[in-house]
Short mmCIF file of N, CA and C and ligand atoms in Angstrom, two decimals:
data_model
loop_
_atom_site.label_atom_id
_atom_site.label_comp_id
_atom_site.label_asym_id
_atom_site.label_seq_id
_atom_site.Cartn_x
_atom_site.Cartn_y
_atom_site.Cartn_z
N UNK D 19 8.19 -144.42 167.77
CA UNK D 19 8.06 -143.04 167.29
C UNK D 19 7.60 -143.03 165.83
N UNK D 20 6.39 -142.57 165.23
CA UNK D 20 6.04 -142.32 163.81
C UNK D 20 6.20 -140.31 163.74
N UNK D 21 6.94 -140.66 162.42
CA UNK D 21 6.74 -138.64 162.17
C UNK D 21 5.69 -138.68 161.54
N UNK D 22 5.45 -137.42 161.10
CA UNK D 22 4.19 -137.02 160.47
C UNK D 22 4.77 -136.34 159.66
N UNK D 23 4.18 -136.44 157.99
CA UNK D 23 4.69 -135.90 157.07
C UNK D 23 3.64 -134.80 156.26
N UNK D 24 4.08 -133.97 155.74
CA UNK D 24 3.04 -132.93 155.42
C UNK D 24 3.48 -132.79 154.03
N UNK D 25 2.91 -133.17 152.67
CA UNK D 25 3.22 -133.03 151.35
C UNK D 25 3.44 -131.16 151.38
N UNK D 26 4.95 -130.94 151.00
CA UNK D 26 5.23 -129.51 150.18
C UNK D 26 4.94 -129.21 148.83
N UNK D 27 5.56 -130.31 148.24
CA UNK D 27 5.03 -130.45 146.65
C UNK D 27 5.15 -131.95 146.12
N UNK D 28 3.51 -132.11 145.73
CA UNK D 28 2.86 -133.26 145.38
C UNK D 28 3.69 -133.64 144.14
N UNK D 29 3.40 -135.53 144.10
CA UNK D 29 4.36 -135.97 142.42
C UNK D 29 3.74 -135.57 141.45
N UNK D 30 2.38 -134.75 141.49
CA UNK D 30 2.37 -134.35 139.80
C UNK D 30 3.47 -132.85 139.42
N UNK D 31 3.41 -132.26 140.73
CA UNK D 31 3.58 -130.93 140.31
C UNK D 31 5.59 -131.34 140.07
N UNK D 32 5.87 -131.92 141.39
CA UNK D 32 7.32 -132.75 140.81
C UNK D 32 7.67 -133.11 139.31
N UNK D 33 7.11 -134.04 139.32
CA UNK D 33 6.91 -134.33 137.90
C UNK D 33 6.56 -133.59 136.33
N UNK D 34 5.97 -132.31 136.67
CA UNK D 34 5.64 -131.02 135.89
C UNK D 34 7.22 -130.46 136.09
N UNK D 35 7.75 -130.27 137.08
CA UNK D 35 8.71 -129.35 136.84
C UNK D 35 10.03 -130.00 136.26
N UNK D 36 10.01 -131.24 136.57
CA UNK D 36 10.78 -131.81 136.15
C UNK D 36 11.06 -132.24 134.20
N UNK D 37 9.70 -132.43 133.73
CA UNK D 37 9.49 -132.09 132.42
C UNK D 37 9.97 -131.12 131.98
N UNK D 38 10.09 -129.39 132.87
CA UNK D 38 10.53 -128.09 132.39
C UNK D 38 11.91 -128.17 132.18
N UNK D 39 12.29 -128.96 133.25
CA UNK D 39 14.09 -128.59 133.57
C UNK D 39 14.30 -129.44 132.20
N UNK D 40 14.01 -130.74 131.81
CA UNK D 40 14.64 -131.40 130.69
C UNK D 40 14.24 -130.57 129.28
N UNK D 41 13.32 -130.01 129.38
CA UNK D 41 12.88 -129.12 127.89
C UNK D 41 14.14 -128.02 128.24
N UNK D 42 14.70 -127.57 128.88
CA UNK D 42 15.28 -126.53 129.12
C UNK D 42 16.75 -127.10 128.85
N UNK D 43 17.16 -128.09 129.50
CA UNK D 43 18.09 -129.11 129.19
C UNK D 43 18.66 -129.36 127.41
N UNK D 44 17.47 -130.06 126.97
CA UNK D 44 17.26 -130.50 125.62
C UNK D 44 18.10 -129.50 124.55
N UNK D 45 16.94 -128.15 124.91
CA UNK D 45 17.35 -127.05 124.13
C UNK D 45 18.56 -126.33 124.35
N UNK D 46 19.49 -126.43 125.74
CA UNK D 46 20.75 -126.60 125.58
C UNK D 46 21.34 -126.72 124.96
N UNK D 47 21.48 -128.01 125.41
CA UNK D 47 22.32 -129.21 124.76
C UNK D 47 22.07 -129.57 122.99
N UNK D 48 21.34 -128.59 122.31
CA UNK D 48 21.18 -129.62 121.29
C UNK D 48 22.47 -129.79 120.52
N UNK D 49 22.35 -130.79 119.87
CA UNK D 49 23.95 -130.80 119.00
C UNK D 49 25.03 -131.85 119.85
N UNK D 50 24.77 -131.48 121.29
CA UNK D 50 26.04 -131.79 122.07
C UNK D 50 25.45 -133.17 122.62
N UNK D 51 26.34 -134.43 123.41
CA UNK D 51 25.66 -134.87 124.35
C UNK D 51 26.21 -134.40 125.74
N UNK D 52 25.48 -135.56 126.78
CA UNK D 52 25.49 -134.82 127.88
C UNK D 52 25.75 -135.74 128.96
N UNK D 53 26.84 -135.64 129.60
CA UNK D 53 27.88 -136.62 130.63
C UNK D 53 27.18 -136.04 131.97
N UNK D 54 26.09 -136.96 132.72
CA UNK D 54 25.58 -136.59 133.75
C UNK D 54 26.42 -137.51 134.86
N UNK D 55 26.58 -136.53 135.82
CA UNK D 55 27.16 -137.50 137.14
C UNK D 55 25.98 -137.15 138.15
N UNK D 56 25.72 -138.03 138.35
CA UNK D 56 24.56 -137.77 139.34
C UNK D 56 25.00 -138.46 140.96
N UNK D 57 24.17 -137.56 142.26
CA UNK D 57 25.22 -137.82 143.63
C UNK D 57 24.21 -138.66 144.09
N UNK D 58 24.64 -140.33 144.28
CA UNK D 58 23.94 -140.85 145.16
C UNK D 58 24.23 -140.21 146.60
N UNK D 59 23.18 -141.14 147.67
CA UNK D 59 22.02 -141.17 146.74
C UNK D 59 20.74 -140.48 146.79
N UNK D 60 20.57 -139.69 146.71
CA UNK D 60 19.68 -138.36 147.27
C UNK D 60 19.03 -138.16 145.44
N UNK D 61 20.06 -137.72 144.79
CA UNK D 61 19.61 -137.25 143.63
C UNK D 61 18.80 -138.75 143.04
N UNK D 62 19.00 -139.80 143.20
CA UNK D 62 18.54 -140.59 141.96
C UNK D 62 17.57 -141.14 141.47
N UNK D 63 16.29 -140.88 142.13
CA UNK D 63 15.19 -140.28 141.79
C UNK D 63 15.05 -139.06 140.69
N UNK D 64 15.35 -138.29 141.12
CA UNK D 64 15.62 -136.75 140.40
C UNK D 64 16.07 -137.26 139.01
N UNK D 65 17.13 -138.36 139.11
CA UNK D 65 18.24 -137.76 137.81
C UNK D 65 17.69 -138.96 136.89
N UNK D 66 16.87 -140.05 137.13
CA UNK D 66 16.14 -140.98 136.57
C UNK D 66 14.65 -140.50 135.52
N UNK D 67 14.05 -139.57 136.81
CA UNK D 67 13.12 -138.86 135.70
C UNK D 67 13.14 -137.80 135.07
N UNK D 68 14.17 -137.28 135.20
CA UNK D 68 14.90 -135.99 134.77
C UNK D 68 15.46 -136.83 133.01
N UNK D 69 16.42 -137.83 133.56
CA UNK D 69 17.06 -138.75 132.20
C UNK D 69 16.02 -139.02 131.40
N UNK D 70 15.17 -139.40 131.85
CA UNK D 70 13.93 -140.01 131.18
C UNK D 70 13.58 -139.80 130.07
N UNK D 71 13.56 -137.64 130.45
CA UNK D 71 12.75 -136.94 129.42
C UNK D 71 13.91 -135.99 128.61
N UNK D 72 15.24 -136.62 128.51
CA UNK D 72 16.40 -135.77 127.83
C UNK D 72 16.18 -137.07 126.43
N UNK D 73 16.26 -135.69 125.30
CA UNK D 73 16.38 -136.19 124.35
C UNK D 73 17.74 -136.44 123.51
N UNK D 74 18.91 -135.48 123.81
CA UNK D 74 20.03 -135.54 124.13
C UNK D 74 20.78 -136.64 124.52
N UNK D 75 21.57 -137.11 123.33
CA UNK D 75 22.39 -138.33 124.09
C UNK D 75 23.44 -138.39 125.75
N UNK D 76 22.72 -139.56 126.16
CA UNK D 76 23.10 -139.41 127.72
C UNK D 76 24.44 -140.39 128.18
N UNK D 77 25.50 -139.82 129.03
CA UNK D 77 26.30 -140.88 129.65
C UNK D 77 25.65 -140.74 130.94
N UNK D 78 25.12 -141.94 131.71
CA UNK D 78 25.30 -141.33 133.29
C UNK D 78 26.28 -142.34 134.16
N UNK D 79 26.61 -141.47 134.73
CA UNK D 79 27.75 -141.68 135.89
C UNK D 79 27.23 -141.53 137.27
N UNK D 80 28.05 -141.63 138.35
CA UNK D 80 27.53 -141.57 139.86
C UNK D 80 28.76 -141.53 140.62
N UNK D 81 28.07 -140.19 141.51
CA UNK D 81 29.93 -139.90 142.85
C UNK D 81 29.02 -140.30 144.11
N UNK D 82 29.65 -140.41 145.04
CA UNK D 82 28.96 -140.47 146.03
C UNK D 82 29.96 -139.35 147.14
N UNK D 83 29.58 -138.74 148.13
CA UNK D 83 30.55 -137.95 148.75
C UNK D 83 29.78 -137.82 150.67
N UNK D 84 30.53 -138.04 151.18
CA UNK D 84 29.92 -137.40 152.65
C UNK D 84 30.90 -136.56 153.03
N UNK D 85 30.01 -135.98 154.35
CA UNK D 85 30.52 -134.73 154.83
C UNK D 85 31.18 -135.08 156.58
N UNK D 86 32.30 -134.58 156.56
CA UNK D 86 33.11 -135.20 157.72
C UNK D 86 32.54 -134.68 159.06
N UNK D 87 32.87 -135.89 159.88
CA UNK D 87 32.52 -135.42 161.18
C UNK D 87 31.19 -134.92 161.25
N UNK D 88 31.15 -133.79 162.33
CA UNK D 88 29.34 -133.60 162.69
C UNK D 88 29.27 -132.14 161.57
N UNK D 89 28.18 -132.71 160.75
CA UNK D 89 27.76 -131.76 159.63
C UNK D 89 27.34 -130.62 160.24
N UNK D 90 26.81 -130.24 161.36
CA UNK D 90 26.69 -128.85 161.53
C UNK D 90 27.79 -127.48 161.72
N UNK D 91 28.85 -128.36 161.91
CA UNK D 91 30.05 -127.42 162.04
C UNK D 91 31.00 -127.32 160.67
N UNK D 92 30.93 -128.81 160.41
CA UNK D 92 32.41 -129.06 159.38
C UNK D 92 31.87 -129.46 158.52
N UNK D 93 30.53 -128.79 157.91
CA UNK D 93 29.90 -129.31 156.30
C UNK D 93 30.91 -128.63 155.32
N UNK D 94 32.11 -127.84 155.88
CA UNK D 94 32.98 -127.21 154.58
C UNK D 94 33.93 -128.84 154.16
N UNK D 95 33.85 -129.56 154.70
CA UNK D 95 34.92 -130.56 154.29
C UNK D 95 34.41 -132.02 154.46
N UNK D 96 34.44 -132.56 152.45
CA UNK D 96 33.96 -133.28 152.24
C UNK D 96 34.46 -134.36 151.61
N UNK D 97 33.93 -135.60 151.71
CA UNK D 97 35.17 -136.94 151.48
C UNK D 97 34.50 -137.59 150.09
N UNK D 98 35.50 -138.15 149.13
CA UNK D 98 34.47 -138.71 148.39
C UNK D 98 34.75 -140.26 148.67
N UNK D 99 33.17 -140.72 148.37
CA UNK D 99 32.89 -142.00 148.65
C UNK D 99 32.94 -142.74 147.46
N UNK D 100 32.77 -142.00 146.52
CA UNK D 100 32.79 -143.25 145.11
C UNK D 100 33.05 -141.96 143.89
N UNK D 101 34.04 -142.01 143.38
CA UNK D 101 34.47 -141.16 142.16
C UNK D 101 33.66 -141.52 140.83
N UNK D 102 33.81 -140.80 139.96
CA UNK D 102 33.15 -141.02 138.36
C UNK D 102 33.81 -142.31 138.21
N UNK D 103 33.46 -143.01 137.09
CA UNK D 103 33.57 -144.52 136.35
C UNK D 103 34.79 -143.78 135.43
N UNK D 104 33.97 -142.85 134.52
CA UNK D 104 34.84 -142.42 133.24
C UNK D 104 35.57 -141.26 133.21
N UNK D 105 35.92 -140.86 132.29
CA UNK D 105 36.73 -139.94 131.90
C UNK D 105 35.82 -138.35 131.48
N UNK D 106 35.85 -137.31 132.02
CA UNK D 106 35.00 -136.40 131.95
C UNK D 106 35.56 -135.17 131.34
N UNK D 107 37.55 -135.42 130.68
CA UNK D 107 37.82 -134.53 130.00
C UNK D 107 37.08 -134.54 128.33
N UNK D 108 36.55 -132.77 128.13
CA UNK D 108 36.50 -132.76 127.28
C UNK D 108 35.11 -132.81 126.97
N UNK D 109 34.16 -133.24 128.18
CA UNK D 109 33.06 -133.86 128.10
C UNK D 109 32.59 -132.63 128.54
N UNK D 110 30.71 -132.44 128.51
CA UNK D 110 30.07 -131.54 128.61
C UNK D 110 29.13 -132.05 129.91
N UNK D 111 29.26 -131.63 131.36
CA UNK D 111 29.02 -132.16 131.82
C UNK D 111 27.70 -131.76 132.89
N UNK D 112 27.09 -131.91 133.53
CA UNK D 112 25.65 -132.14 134.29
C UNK D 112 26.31 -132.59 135.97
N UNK D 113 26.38 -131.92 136.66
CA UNK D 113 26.01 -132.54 138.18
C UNK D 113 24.23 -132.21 138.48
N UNK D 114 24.07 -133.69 138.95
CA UNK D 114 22.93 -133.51 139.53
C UNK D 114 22.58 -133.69 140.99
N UNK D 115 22.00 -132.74 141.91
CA UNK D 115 21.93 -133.32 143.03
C UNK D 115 20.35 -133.24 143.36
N UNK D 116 20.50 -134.04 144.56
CA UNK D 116 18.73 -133.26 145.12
C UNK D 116 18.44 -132.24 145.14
N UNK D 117 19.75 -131.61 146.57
CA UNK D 117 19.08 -130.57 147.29
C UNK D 117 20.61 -129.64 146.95
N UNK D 118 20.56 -128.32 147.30
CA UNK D 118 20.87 -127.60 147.24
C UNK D 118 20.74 -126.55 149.06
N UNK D 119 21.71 -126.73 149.95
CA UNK D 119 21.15 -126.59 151.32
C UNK D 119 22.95 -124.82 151.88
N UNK D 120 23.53 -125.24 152.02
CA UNK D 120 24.55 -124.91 152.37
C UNK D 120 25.51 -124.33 151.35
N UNK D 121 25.53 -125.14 150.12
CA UNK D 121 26.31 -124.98 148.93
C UNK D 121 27.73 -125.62 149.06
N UNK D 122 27.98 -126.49 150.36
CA UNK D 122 29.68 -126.66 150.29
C UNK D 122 29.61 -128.09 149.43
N UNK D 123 28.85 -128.89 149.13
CA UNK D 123 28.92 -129.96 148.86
C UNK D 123 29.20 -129.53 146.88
N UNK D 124 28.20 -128.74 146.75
CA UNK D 124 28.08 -128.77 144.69
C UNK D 124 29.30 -127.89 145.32
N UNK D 125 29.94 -126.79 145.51
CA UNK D 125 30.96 -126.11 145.55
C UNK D 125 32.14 -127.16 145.37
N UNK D 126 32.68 -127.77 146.66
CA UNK D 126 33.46 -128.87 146.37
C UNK D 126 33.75 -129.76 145.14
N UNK D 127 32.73 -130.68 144.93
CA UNK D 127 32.33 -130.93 143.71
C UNK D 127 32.53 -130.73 142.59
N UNK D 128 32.43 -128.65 142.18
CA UNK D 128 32.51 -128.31 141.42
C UNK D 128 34.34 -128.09 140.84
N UNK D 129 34.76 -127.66 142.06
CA UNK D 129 36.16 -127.55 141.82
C UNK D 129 37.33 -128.54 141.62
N UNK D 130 36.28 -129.43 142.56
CA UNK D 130 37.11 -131.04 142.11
C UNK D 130 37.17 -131.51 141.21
N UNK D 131 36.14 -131.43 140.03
CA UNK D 131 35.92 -132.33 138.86
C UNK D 131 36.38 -130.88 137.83
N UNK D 132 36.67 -129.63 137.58
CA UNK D 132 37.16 -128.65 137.30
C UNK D 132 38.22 -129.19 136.88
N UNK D 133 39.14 -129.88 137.76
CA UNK D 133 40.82 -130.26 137.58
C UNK D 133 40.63 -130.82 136.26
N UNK D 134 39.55 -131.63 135.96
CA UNK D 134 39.63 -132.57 135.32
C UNK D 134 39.35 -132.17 133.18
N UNK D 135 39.30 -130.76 133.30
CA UNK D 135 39.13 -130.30 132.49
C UNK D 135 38.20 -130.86 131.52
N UNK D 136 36.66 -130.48 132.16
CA UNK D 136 35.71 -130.72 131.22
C UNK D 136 35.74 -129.77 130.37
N UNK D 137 34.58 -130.35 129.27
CA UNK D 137 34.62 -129.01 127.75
C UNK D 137 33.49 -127.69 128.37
N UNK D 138 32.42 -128.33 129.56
CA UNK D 138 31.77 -127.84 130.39
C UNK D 138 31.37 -128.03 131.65
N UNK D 139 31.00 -127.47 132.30
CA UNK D 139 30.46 -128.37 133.81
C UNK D 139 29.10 -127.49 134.25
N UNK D 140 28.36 -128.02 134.14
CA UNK D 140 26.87 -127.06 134.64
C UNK D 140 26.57 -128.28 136.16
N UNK D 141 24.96 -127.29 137.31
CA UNK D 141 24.82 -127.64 137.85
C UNK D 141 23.39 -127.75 138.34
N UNK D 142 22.43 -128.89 138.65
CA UNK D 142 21.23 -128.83 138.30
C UNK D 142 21.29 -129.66 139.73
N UNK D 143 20.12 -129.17 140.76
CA UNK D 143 19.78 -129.97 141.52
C UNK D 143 17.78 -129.20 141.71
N UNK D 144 17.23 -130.73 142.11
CA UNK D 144 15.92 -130.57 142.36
C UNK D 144 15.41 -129.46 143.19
N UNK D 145 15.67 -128.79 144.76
CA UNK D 145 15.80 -128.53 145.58
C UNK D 145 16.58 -127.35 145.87
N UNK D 146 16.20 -126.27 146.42
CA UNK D 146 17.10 -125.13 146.98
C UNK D 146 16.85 -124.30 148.07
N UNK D 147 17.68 -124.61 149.01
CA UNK D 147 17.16 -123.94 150.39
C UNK D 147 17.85 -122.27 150.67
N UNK D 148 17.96 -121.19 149.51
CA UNK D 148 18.45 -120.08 149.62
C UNK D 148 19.08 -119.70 150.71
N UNK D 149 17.77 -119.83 151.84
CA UNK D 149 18.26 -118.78 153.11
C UNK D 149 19.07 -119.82 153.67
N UNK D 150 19.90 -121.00 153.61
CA UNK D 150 20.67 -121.72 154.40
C UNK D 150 22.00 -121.32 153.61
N UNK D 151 22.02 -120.67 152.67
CA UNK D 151 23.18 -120.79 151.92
C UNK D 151 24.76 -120.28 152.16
N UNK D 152 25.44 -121.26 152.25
CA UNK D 152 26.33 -120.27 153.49
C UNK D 152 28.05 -120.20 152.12
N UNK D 153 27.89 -120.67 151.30
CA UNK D 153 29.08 -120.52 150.33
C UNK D 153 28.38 -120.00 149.29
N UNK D 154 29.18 -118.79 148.37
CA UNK D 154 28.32 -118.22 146.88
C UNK D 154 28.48 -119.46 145.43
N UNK D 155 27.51 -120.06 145.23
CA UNK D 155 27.54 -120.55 144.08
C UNK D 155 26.16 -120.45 143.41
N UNK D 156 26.66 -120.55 141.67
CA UNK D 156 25.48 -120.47 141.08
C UNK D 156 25.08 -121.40 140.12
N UNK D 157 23.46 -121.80 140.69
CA UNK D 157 22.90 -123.10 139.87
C UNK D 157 23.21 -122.44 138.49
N UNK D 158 22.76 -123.83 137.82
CA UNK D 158 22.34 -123.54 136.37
C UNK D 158 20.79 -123.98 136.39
N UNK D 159 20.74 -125.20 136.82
CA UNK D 159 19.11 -125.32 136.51
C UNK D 159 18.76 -125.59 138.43
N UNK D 160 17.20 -125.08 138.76
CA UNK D 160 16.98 -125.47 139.89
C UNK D 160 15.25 -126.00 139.70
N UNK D 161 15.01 -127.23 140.42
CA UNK D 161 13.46 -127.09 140.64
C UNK D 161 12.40 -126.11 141.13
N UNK D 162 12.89 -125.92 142.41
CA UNK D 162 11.93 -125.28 143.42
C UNK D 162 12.74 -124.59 144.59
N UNK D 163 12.63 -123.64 145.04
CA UNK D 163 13.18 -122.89 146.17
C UNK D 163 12.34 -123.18 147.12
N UNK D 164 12.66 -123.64 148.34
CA UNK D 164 11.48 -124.29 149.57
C UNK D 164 12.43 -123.21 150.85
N UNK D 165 11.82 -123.21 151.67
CA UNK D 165 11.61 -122.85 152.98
C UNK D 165 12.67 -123.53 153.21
N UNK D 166 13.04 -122.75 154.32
CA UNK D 166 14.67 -123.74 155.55
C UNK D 166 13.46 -124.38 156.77
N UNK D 167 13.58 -125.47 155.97
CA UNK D 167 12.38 -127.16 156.59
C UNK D 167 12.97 -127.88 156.48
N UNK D 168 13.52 -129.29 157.54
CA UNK D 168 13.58 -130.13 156.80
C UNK D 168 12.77 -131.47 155.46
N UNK D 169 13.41 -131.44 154.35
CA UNK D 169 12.82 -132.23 153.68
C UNK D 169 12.86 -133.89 153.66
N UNK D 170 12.29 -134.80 152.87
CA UNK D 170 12.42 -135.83 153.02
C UNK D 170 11.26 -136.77 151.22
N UNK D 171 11.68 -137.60 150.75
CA UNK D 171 10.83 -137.67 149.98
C UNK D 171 11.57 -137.82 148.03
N UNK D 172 11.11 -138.72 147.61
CA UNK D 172 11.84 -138.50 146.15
C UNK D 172 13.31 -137.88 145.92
N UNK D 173 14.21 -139.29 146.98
CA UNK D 173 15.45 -139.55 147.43
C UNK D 173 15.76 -138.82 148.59
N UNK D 174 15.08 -138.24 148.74
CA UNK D 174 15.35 -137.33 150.20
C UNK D 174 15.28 -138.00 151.23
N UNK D 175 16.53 -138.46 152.34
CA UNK D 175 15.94 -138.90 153.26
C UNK D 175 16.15 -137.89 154.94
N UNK D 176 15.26 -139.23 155.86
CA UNK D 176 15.59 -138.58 157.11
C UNK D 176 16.46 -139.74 157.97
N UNK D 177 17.26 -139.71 158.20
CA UNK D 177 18.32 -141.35 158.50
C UNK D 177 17.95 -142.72 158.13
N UNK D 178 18.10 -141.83 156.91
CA UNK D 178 18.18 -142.69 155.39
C UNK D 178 16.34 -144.15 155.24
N UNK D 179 15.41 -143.08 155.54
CA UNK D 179 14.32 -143.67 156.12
C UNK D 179 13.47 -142.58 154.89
N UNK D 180 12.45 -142.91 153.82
CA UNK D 180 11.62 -141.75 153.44
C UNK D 180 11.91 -141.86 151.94
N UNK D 181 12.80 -141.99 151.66
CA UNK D 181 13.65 -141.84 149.94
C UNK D 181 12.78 -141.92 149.23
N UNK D 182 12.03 -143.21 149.41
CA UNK D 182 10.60 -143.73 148.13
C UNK D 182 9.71 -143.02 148.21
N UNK D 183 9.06 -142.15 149.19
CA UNK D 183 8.00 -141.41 148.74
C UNK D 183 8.19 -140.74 147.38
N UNK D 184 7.05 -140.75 146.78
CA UNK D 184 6.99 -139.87 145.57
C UNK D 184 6.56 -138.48 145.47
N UNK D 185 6.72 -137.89 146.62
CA UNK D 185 6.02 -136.32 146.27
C UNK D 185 7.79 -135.69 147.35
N UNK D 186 7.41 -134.37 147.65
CA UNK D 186 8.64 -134.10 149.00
C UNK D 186 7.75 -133.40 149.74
N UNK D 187 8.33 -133.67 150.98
CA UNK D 187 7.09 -133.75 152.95
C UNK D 187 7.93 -133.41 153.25
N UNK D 188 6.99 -132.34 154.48
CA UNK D 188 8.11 -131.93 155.49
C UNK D 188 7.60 -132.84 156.66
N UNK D 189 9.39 -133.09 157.36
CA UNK D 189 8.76 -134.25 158.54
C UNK D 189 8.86 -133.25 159.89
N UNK D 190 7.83 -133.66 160.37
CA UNK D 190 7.40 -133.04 161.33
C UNK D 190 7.77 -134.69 162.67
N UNK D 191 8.72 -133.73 163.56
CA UNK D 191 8.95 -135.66 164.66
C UNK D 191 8.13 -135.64 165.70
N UNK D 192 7.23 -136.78 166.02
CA UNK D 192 6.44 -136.78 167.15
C UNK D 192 6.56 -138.19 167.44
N UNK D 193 6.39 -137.37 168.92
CA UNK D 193 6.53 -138.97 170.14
C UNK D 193 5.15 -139.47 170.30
N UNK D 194 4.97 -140.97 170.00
CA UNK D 194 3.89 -141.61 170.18
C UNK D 194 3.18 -141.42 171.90
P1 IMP A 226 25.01 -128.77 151.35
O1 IMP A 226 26.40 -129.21 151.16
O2 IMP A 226 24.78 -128.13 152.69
O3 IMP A 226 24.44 -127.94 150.23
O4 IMP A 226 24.18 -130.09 151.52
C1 IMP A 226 23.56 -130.79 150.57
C2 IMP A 226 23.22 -132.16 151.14
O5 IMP A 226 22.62 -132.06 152.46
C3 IMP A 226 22.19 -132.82 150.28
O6 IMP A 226 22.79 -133.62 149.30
C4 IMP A 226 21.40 -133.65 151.27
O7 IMP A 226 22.00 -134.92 151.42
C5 IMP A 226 21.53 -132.94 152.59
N1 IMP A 226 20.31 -132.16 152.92
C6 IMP A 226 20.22 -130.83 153.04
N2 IMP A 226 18.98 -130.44 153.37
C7 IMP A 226 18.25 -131.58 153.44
C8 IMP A 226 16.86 -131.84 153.74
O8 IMP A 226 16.02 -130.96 153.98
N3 IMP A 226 16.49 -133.14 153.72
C9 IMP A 226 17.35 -134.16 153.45
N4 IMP A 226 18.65 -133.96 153.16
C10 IMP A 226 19.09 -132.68 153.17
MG1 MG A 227 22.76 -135.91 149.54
#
């Protein structure tokens, strides 16, 4: 079986927006630094060239989290797979993810690391699928709002197959 992939948005224009979010970032943050936890591994693409272009002194960190059982029913309840390294009280902090699909995952996330009494907690992912959105939360920074498609592409995968492309495709599945 080969899918067929159809570029949504090519790596320059990726790469353009991604320049915006860190100018936007920068001017934040100035003064402060900036404790990024970024979610393998979907985001780390994203949070590599995103880091790249922060001028802002950077910690980065990494959670990892899945979603129990069969994700179409029970995406409200989520396990973590690998916690922060450091200490995030006090700290000004950055979640980064890819995508943005459902909202239970940055929701979770958000309230979990909350306990932990950062000095801030903002939320930046590449990706946002609006009309799937089934919990209210609100980004702070977003790339691009796409269509309810699946994606794949610049960490995005499709069973965990696709990540390295450099642009994001929609996969289209066809039988040879
Ligand atoms: P949420 O909890 O429903 O917002 O799910 C977010 C997670 O679902 C992301 O971190 C991705 O791992 C996954 N996901 C959602 N939509 C897509 C997609 O189109 N392609 C690949 N992964 C996706
Ligand atoms: Mg993910």
């Amino acid at each position: 079986m080969t899918d067929k992939i159809d570029v949504l948005i090519s790596e320059d224009e990726v790469g353009l927006r991604i320049g915006q979010i860190a100018e936007k970032i920068n001017d934040d943050y100035k003064g402060k630094s900036l404790y990024i936890i970024s979610i393998l591994k979907g985001a780390v693409f994203f949070t590599v060239e995103l880091a790249r272009r922060l001028t802002v002194p950077v910690y980065m960190d990494f959670m990892q989290v899945s979603s129990y059982g069969d994700s179409q029913v029970s995406s409200g309840s989520i396990k973590i797979k690998k916690d922060t390294d450091g200490d995030i009280e006090g700290k000004d902090v950055l979640i980064i993810e890819d995508i943005i699909d459902t909202g239970y995952t940055l929701k979770y996330l958000k309230d979990y690391l909350l306990k932990r009494n950062p000095a801030s907690l903002k939320l930046c992912a590449l990706l946002d699928k609006p009309e799937r959105r089934e919990t209210e939360i609100d980004m702070d920074y977003t790339g691009f709002s796409i269509p309810d498609k699946f994606v794949v592409g610049y960490g995005l995968d499709y069973a965990q197959k696709y990540r390295n492309l450099p642009y994001i495709g929609v996969v289209e599945l066809k039988e040879d």
